Coordinates of C-alpha atoms (C1' of nucleotides) in Angstrom, one line a residue:
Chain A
X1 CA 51.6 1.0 178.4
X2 CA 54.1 1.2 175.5
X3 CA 57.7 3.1 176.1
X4 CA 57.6 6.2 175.4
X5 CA 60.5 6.5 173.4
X6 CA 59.1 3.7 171.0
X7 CA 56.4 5.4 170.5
X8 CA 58.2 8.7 169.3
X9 CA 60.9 6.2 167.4
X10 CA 58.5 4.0 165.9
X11 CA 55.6 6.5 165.7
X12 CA 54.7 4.6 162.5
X13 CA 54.5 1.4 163.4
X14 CA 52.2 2.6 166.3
X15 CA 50.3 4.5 164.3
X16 CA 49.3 1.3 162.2
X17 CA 48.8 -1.1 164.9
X18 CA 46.4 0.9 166.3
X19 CA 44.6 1.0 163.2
X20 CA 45.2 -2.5 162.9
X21 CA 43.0 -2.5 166.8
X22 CA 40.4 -0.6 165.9
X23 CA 42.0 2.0 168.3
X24 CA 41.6 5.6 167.9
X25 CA 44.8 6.9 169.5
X26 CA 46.4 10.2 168.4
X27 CA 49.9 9.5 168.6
X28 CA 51.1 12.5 166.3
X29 CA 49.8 14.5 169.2
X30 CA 51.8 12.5 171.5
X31 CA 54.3 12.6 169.9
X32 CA 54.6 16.5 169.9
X33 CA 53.7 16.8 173.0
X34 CA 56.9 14.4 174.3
X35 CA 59.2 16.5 171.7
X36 CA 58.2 19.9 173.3
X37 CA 58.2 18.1 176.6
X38 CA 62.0 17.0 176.7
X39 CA 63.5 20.1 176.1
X40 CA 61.6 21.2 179.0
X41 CA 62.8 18.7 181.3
X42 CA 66.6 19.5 180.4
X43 CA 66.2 23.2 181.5
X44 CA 63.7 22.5 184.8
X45 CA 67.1 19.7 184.9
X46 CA 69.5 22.7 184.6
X47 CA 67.9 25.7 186.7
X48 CA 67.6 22.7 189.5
X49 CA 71.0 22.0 189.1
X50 CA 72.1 25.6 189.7
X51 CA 69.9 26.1 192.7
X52 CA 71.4 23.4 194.7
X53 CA 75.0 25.0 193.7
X54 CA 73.6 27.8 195.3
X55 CA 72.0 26.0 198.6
X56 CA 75.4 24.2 198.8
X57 CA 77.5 27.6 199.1
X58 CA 74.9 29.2 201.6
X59 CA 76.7 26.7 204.4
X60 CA 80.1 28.2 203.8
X61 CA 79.2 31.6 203.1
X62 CA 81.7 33.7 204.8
X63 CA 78.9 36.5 206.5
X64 CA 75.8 37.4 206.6
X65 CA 75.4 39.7 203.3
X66 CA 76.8 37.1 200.9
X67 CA 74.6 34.7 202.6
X68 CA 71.2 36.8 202.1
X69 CA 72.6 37.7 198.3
X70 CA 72.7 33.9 197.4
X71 CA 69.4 33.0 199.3
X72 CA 67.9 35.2 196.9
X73 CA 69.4 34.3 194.3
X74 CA 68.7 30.5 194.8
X75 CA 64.9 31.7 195.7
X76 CA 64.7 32.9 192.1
X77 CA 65.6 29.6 190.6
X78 CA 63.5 27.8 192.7
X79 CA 60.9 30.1 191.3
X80 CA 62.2 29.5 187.6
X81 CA 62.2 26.0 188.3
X82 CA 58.8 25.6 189.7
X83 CA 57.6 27.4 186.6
X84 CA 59.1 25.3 184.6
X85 CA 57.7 22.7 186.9
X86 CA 54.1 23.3 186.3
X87 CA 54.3 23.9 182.5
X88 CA 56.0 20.1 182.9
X89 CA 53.2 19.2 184.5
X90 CA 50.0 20.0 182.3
X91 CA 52.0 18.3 179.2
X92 CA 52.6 15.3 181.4
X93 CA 49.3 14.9 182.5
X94 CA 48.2 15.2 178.2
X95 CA 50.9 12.8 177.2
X96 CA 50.2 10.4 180.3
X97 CA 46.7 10.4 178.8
X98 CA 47.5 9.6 175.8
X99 CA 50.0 7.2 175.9
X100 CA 47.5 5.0 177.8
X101 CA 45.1 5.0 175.1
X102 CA 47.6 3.2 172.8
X103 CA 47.4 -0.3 173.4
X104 CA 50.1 -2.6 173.2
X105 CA 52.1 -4.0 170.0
X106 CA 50.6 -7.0 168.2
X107 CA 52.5 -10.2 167.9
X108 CA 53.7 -11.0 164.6
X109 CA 51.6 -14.3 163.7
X110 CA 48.1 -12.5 165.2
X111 CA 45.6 -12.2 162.5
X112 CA 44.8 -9.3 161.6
X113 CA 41.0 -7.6 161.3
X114 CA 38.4 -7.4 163.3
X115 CA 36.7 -10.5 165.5
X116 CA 35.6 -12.2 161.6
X117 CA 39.4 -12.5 161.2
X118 CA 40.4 -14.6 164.0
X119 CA 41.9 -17.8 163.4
X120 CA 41.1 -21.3 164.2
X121 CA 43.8 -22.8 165.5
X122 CA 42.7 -26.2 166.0
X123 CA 40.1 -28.3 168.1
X124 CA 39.9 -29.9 171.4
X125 CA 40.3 -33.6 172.0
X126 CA 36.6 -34.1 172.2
X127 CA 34.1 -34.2 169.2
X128 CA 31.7 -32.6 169.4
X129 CA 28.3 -34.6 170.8
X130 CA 25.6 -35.9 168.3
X131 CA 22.6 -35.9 170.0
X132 CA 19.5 -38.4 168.9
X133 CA 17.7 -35.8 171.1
X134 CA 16.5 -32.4 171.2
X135 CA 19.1 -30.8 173.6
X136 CA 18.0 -28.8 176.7
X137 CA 20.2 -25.6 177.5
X138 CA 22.1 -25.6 180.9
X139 CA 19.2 -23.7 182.3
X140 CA 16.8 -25.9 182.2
X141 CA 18.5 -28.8 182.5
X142 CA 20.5 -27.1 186.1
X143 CA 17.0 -25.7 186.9
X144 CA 15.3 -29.5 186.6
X145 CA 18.7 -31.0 188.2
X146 CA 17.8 -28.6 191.5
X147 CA 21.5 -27.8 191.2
X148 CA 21.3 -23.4 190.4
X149 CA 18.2 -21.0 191.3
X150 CA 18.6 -17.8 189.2
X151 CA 15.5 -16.4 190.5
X152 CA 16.5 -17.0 194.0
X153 CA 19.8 -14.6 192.7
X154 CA 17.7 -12.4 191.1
X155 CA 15.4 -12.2 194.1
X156 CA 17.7 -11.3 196.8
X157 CA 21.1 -9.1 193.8
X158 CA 18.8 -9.0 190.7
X159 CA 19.3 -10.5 187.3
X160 CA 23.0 -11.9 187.0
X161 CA 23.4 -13.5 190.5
X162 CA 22.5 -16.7 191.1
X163 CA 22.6 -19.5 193.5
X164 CA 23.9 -22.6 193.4
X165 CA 22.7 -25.5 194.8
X166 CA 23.2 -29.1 195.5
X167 CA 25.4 -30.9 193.3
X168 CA 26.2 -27.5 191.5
X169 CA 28.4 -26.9 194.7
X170 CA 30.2 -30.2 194.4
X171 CA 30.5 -29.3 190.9
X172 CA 31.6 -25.5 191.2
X173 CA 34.1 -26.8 194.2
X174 CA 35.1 -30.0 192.1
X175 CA 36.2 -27.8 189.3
X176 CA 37.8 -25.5 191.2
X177 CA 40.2 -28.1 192.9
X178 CA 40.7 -30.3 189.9
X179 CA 41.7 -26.8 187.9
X180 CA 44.0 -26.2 190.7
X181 CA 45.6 -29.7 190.9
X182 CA 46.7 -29.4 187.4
X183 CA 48.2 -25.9 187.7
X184 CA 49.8 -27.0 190.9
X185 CA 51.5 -30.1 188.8
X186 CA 52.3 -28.0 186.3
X187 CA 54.2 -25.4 188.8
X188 CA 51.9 -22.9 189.9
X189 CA 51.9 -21.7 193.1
X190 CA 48.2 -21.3 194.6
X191 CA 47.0 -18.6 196.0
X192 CA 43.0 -17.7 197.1
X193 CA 43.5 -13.8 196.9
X194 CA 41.9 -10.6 197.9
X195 CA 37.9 -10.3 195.9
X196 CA 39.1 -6.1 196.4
X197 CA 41.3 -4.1 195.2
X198 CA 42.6 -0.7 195.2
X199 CA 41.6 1.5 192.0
X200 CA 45.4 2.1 192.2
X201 CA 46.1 -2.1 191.6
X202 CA 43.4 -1.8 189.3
X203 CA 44.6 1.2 186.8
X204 CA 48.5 -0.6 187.1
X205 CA 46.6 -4.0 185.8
X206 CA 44.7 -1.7 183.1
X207 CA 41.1 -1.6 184.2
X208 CA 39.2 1.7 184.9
X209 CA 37.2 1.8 188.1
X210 CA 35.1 4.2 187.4
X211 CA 33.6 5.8 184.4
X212 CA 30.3 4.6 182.3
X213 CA 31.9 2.1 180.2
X214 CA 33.2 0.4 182.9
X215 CA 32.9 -3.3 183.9
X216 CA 33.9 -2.6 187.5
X217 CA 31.9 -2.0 191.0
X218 CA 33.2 0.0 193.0
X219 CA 32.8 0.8 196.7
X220 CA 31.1 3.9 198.1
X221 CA 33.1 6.0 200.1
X222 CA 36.2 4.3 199.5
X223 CA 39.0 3.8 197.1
X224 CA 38.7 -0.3 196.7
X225 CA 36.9 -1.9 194.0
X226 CA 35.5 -5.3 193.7
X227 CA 38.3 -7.4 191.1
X228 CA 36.8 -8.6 187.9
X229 CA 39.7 -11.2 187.7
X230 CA 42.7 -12.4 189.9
X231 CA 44.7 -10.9 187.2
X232 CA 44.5 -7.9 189.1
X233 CA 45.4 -8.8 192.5
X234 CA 48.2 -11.2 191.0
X235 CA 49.2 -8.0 189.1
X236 CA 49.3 -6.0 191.9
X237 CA 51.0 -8.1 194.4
X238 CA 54.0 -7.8 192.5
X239 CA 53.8 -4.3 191.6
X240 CA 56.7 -2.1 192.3
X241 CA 58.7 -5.0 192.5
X242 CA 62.7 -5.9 191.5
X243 CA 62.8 -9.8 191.1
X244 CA 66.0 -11.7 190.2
X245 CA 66.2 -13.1 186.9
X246 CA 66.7 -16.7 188.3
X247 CA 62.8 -16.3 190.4
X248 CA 61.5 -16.2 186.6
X249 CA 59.3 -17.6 185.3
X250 CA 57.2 -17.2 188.0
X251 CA 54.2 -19.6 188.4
X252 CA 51.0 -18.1 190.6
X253 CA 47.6 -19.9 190.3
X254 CA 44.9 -17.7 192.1
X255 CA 41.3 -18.5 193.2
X256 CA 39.0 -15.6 193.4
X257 CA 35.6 -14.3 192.8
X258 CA 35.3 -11.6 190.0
X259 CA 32.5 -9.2 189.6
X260 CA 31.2 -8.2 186.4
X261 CA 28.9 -4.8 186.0
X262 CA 28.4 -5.9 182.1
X263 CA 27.0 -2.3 181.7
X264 CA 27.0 -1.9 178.0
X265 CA 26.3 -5.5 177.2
X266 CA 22.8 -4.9 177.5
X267 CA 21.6 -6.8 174.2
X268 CA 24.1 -9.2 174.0
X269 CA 23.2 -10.0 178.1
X270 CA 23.1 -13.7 177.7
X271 CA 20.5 -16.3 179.0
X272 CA 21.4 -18.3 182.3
X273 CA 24.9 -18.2 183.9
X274 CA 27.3 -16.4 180.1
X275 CA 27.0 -13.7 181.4
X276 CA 26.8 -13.3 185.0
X277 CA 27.6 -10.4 187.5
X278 CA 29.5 -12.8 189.7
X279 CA 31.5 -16.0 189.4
X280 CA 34.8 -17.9 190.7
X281 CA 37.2 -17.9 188.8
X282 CA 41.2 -20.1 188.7
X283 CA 43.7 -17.5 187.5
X284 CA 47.2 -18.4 186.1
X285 CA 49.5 -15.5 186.1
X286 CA 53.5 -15.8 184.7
X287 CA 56.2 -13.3 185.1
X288 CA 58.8 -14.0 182.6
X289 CA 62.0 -13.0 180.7
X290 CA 61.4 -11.0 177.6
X291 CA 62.8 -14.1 175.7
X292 CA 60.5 -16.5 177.8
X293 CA 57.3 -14.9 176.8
X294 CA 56.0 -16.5 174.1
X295 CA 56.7 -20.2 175.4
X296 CA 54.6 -19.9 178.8
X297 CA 52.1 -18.2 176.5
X298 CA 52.2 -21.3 174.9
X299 CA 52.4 -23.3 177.9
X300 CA 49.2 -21.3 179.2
X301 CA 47.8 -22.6 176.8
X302 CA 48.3 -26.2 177.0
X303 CA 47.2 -25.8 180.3
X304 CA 43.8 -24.3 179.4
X305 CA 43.6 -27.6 177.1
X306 CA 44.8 -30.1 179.2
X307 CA 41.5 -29.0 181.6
X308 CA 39.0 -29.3 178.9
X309 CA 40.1 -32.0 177.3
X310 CA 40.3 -33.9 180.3
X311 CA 36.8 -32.9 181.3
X312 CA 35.8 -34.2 177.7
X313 CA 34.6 -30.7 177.2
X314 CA 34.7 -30.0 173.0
X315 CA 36.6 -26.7 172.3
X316 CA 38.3 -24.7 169.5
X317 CA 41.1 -22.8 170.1
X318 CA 41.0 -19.1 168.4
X319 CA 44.1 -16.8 167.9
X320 CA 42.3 -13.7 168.4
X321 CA 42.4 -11.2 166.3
X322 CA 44.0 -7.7 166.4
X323 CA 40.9 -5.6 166.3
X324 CA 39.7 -8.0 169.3
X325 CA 42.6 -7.9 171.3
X326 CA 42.4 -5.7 174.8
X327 CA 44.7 -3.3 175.4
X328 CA 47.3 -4.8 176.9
X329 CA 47.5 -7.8 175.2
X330 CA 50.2 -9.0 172.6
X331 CA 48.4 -12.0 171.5
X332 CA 45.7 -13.8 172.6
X333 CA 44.2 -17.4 172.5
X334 CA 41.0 -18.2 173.4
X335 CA 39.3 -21.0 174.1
X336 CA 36.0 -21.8 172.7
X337 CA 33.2 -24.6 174.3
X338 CA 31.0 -26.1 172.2
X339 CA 27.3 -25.5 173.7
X340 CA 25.1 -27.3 172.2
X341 CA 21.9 -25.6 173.9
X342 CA 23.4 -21.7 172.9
X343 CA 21.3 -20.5 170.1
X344 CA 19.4 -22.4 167.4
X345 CA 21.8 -25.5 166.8
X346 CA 24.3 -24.7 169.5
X347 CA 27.3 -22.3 169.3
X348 CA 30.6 -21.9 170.4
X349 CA 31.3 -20.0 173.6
X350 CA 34.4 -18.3 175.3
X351 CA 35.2 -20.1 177.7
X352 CA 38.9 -19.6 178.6
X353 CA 41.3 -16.7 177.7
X354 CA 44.6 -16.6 177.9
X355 CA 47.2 -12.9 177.0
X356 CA 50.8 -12.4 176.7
X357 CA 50.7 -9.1 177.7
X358 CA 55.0 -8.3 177.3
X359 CA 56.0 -5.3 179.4
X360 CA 52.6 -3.3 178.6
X361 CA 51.5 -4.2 182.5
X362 CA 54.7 -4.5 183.6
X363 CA 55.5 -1.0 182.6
X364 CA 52.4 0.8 185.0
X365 CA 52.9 -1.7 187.6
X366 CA 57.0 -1.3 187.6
X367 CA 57.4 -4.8 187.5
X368 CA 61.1 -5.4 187.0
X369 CA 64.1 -8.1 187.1
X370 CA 67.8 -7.8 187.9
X371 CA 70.3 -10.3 186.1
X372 CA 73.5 -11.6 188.4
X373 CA 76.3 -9.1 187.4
X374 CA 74.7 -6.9 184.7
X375 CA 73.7 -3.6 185.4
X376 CA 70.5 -2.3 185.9
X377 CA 67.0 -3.5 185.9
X378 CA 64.9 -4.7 182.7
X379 CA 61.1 -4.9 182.9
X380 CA 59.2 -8.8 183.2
X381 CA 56.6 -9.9 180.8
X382 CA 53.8 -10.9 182.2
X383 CA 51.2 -13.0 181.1
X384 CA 47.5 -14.2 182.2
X385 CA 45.5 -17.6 181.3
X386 CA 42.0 -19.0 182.4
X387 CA 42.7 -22.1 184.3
X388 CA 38.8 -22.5 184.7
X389 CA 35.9 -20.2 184.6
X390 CA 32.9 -21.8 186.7
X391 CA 30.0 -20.2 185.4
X392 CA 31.1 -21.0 181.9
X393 CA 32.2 -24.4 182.5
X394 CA 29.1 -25.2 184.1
X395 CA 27.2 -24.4 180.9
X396 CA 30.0 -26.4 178.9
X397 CA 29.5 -29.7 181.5
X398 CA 26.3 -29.6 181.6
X399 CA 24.7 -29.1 178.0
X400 CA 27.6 -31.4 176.5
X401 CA 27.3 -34.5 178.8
X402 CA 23.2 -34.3 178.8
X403 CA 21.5 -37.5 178.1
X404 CA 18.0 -37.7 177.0
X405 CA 16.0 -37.9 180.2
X406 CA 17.8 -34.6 181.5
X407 CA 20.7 -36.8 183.4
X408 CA 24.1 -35.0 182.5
X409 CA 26.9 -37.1 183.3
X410 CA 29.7 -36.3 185.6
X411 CA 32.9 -35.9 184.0
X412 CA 35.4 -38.5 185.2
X413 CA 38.3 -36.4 186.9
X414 CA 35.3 -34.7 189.2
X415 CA 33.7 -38.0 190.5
X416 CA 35.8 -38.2 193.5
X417 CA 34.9 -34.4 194.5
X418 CA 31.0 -34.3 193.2
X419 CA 30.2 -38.1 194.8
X420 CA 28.6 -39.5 191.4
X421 CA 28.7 -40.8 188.0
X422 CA 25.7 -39.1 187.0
X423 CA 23.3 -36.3 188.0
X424 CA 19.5 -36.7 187.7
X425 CA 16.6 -34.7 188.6
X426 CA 14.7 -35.6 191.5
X427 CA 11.8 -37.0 190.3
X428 CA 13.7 -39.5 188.9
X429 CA 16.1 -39.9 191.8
X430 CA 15.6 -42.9 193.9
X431 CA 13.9 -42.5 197.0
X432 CA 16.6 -42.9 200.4
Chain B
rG1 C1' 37.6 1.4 215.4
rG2 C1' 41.1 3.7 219.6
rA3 C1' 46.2 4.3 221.7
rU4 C1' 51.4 4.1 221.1
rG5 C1' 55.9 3.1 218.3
rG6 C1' 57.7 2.6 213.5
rG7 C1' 58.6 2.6 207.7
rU8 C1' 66.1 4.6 205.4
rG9 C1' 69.9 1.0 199.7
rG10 C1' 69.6 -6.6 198.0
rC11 C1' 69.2 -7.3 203.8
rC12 C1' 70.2 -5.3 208.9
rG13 C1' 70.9 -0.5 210.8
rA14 C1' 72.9 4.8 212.1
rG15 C1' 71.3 9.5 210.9
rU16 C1' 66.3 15.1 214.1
rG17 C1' 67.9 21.5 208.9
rG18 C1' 73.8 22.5 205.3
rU19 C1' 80.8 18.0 202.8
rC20 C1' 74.1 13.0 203.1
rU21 C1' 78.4 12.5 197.8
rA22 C1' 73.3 8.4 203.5
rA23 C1' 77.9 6.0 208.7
rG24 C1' 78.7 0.9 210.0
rG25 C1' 77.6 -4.1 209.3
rC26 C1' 75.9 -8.4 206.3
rG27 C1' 75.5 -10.1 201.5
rG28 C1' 77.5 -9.8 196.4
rC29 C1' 81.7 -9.0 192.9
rA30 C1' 87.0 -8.6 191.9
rG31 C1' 91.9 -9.1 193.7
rU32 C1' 96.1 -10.6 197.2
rC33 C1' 97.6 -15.0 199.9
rU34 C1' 96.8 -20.6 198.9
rU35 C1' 98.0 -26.9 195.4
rG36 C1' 92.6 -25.7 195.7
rA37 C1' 89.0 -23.9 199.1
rA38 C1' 88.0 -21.4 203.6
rA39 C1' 89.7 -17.6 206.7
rA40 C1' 92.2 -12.9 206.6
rC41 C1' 93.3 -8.5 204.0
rU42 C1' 92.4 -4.7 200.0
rG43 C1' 89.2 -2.5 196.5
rC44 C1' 84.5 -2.2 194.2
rU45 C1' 79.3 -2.7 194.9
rG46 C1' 71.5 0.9 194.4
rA47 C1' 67.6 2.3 190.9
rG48 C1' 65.2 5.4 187.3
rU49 C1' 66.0 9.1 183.8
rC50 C1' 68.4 12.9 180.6
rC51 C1' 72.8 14.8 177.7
rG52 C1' 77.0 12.4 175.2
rC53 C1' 80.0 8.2 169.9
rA54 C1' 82.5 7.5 174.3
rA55 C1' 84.9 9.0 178.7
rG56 C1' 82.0 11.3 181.7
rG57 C1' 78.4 14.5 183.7
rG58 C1' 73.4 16.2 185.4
rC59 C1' 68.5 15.5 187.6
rU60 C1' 65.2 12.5 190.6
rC61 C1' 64.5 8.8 194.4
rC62 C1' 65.1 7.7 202.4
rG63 C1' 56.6 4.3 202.4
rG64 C1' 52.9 7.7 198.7
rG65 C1' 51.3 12.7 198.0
rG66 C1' 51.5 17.9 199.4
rG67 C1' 53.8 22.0 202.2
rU68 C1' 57.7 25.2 204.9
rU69 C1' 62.9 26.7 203.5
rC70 C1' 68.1 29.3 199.6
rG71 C1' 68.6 24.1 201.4
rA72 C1' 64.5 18.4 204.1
rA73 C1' 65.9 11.4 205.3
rU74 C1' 65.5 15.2 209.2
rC75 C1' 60.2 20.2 210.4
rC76 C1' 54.5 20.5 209.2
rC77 C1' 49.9 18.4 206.8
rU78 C1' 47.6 14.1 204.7
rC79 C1' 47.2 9.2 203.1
rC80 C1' 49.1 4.1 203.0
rC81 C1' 51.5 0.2 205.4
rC82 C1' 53.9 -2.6 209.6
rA83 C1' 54.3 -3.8 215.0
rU84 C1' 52.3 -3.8 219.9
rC85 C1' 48.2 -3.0 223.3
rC86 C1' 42.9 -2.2 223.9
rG87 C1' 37.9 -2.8 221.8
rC88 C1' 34.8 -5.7 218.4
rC89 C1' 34.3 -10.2 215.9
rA90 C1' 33.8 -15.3 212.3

RNA sequence: GGAUGGGUGGCCGAGUGGUCUAAGGCGGCAGUCUUGAAAACUGCUGAGUCCGCAAGGGCUCCGGGGGUUCGAAUCCCUCCCCAUCCGCCA
């Protein structure tokens, strides 16, 4: 969430960059509400101040009638205070509310306007294939390849699940480790964390457990929820915590399933494995200085492109714009696969996404750093980046490197994990 | 899952109702001594937040939340976590 004090300072400002969202905040009320609240705090500050005076003389209180005239006396400012208290409280609770309904600032450079204004910034290494061929989407061509069974997922989770199979292992494994391997080199510490989460880790990351808009699953009976990114346990692990400003940036790579409801997609629920329920997913996360923020964004980034490019997957990368951006985010660049078997002609897809999300987490999850002989604590940025997506990267592999008798080939920097140069259905397969 | 013992500042650790303004140690910073360093000695050394131009002062924080009391690190309830033992188990 956004200081508090900003927002009553710069209630302007706010007030436009919301608009600028799409968001429908009401940060005049919150702004009242922290005006009238202040004064408040000074006097429950003041009576609480003049109570423990009191408490303090009752110990040397010469005999027993002064000492019942000041326990009285110190029982009705505890009383005043506690008042005070609760009249604290409901405006807290109102402004809490409100202030996490305003999402974070936008950078300077991010377009602004809805989804129609984002920005091309510029396109993969890879062109994007010409095929002398009609080209099969990755269901069909996975289906005839024996390497995923969606009815089998449906059959035994429902629509959304899925199995793989075969060579979609090697595949779902290869990218996994190859992702890895490159955030590794590039500094990241891996990690295979937790697939659950506490609501608690969850509302510090800025996801909603519970509610009918949201993407989460929860657990019956309990107060864990299943993590729709690694972004949240990566999030969390650090939550609460003071790290010294020579730790930063810190690098953390984790591998974890994520777990999508998708309730409210309904329409848009796409065919095969864009939109699935479940999935694995390599997370980057960075903690950083302020200062340091918008280089590993960048370097995020690069990262995300260095993967697809080497796994000759064609992309465009999108600066996202404002009215697309979630909550938390300061700027955000996407990464966009060509897939040639999405829609009539093909269509570009999301397939990587990486935020700078400044203090906005950092703030809820009281994520701080300390600076050799300065004073005081300042809060990290934090920052999140798709290293690889597996379900999305399948349908990237797969409808890109098709050939014309339903072979896809295997891209090069996965041929020592998946065992082959090229994939063919069985019928074709020679017999061993 | 059951039993027991625990959770205190950057770290270790004392503290079982009132100078806790949390002992002591380690670490860190500064100084003295030294050619320099080490050692020794001396002093300083938590965070958040509010008021204030500042100097300074207040409030809150001893795992989280709630309660008892004029007053809680200390007593009570509850949750979380850690250790050990038992049970179960890949």
């Amino acid at each position: 969430m956004l200081d508090r004090r900003y927002i009553v300072e710069q209630a302007e400002a706010v007030k436009t960059n919301c608009q600028q969202r799409g968001v429908d905040a009401d940060v005049d009320r919150l702004v009242e509400l922290e005006l009238r609240r202040r004064p408040l705090q000074q006097q429950r500050e003041e009576l609480n101040r003049r109570a423990n005076e009191v408490s303090k003389s009752i110990g040397k209180a010469k005999d027993q009638e002064e000492r019942e005239a000041r326990k009285e006396e110190g029982r009705q400012l505890r009383e005043q205070a506690g008042a005070v208290s609760e009249e604290l409280q409901s405006l807290e609770t109102e402004i809490d509310q409100l202030q996490r309904g305003i999402p974070n600032m936008s950078h300077a450079e991010a377009p602004v306007g809805d989804e129609s204004a984002s920005r091309e910034l510029r396109l993969g290494k890879t062109p994007v294939p010409k095929f002398d061929f009609q080209p099969r989407d990755h269901v069909e061509l996975a289906e005839a390849l024996d390497i995923l069974d969606l009815e089998g997922g449906a059959h035994v989770a429902g629509h959304g699940f899925y199995f793989l199979k075969n060579e979609g292992v090697l595949l779902d494994l290869a990218l996994q480790r190859f992702a890895l391997d490159v955030a590794m080199e590039a500094g990241f510490a891996p990690t295979v964390t937790p697939d659950l989460a506490r609501n608690e880790t969850l509302h510090g990351v800025g996801y909603i457990p519970r509610g009918p808009e949201t993407q989460i699953y929860s657990i019956a009976d309990s107060d864990l929820s299943l993590i729709a990114t690694a972004e949240i346990t990566l999030g969390g692990l650090y939550a609460g915590q003071t790290l010294e400003s020579d730790q930063l940036p810190l690098r953390v790579a984790g591998i974890s399933h994520c777990f999508r409801t998708e309730a409210g997609a309904g329409g848009r629920a796409a065919r095969g494995l864009y939109r699935v329920h479940q999935f694995t997913k390599v997370e980057l996360f960075a903690f950083t200085l302020p200062e340091a923020s918008d280089a590993m964004h960048d370097e995020l980034l690069s990262i995300e492109c260095q993967i697809f490019d080497a796994l000759g997957v064609p992309y465009r990368v999108i600066d996202t714009a404002t009215g697309d951006l979630g909550g938390p985010a300061y700027r955000k660049f996407d990464l966009e696969a060509w897939m040639p078997g999405r829609g009539e002609r093909g269509e570009y897809g999301e397939i990587t996404s990486t935020s700078n999300c400044t203090d906005y987490q950092a703030r809820r999850l009281d994520i701080r750093f300390r600076t050799k002989g300065e004073k005081g604590t300042k809060l990290v940025h934090t920052l999140n980046g798709t290293a690889v997506a597996i379900s999305r990267a399948l349908i990237a592999i797969l409808e890109n490197n098709q050939q014309a008798d339903g072979s896809v080939v295997v891209p090069e920097v996965l041929r020592k994990w998946v065992g082959r140069d090229v994939l063919s259905p069985p019928e074709s397969k020679p017999r061993s």
